[in-house]
C-alpha cells in the first residue's frame, strides 16, 4: 500500500479537490490518504479559539460562521447533490457550536486541540463524501480514535505501538482499498483530542506510512518538488531530484518549509521513500527522499528561517561552570517549548537563536530568575549548505550580521530582517 498526503493548499477549493479525484483515480493499489484542513482553516479556527478563550462567545460563533460558509461554498461548487456534502459536516459544526456556547475556556492548549482539530475532521468528511459521489468507494477514519499520543497538547507525540494496534485493525485493505484520515490530529489515551504541531500533517502521513509498512509516502504539494531555495525569496533556484534522509533532516531543521522536521524519522526507521510531487502536474516526478542517492546535491542549498530572536544569557554569579548553566538553561527553554535553531557559547555566556513564539515571554521571565538575559528580535537566520564565498557574498553583502558560524560545508548567518 501507499500513503498519499494532500495539504491545505491542495484542498483549498473545489477545483483542488477535483484534482485529487483525478490523481487518485489513476491509482489501482491500496491507498491511505491523509488530508489537511482546507486552505487557511487552521488559522481561522485559531481565531475562533482566541475569541472563545476571551469568553467572547458571540465573536467566536461569528468567526465560526465564516468558517462554515467557506466550506459550504466549496460544497455547493463540488457536489452534484450539495445536500450530501452539507449532511456530512452539519453534525460537526453543531458540535463545535455546542462547545463554544457551553464551554469554559480554561486550559488554552487543551481547548486549542479540541476546537482546532475540527478543521481536518471537516475537510476529510467532505472529501470522503465527494469520493463516494464520484464512485470512489472509501472508508473515512477518525484519527482521534486511532493515533494515540501523549498529552502534550498542541505538540503531541505519537505512541507508535498503541497506535499501530488500532490502525492495523481499522485500515484493513482486504475490506476497502481506500482509507481517508486526517493529518495533524490524534488523541491521548483518555480520548482527549490532540494536535501534532502546526504543519503536522506531513508527520501524520509519515507515521501512518511507518505503522502500515507502506511501500512509499507521497506528499502532493504546490511546488515542482524540492528546490535548493525558496523561489519566493531567492532567484535562480534549481530542482533537487534526490535527497538522502540526512539531507532532508538538515534542511527541515534549518527551516526549509518543504517538510515538517518530524517527518523523516518514522520513514528512515523503516527505509520508506518519501516522494514530494507537484499537485498541479502529477505526471512530473518531483523529488524523492531515501536512504542513499547516486546524485548527491551539487548546488548550494539556501534556507531562510524568519522571525528569529537571539537570546544571550550569562550566569548572575559570574560562575564559569558552563556545563551546569547550559543544562539549566536548556531545561527552561525546553519546558517553554522554544525551538532552538542555533547555539553559540563562550566562557561566560550562551547565545541561542529561537523562533519567536507565544511561549517566549514566559521563558524569558524564568531564565531571568537565574541568568542575566538580553535579546534581539526581528532577525532571520540564513543557512547555506555547500558554502562558497560567492554565494555568501551574494546573499549577505550589505547586511548586518549579528552572529555567524561556519564549518567546511555549512555557513549560518543571523541577520537583521530587511525592512
Ligand atoms: N492544518 C494544519 C496546519 O495548517 C496541519 C497541516 O496542514 O499540516 O498547520
Ligand atoms: Mg499545510
Coordinates of N, CA and C and ligand atoms in Angstrom, one line a residue, residues 5 8 36 199, ligand 2:
X5 N -0.5 12.2 0.8 CA -0.9 13.3 1.7 C -1.2 14.5 0.9
X8 N -3.2 21.6 2.9 CA -4.2 22.7 2.9 C -4.4 23.4 1.5
X36 N -5.2 17.5 5.1 CA -5.1 18.7 6.0 C -6.5 19.4 6.0
X199 N 1.5 22.6 10.8 CA 2.1 21.9 9.6 C 2.3 20.4 9.9
Ligands
LIG2 MG1 -0.1 22.6 5.3

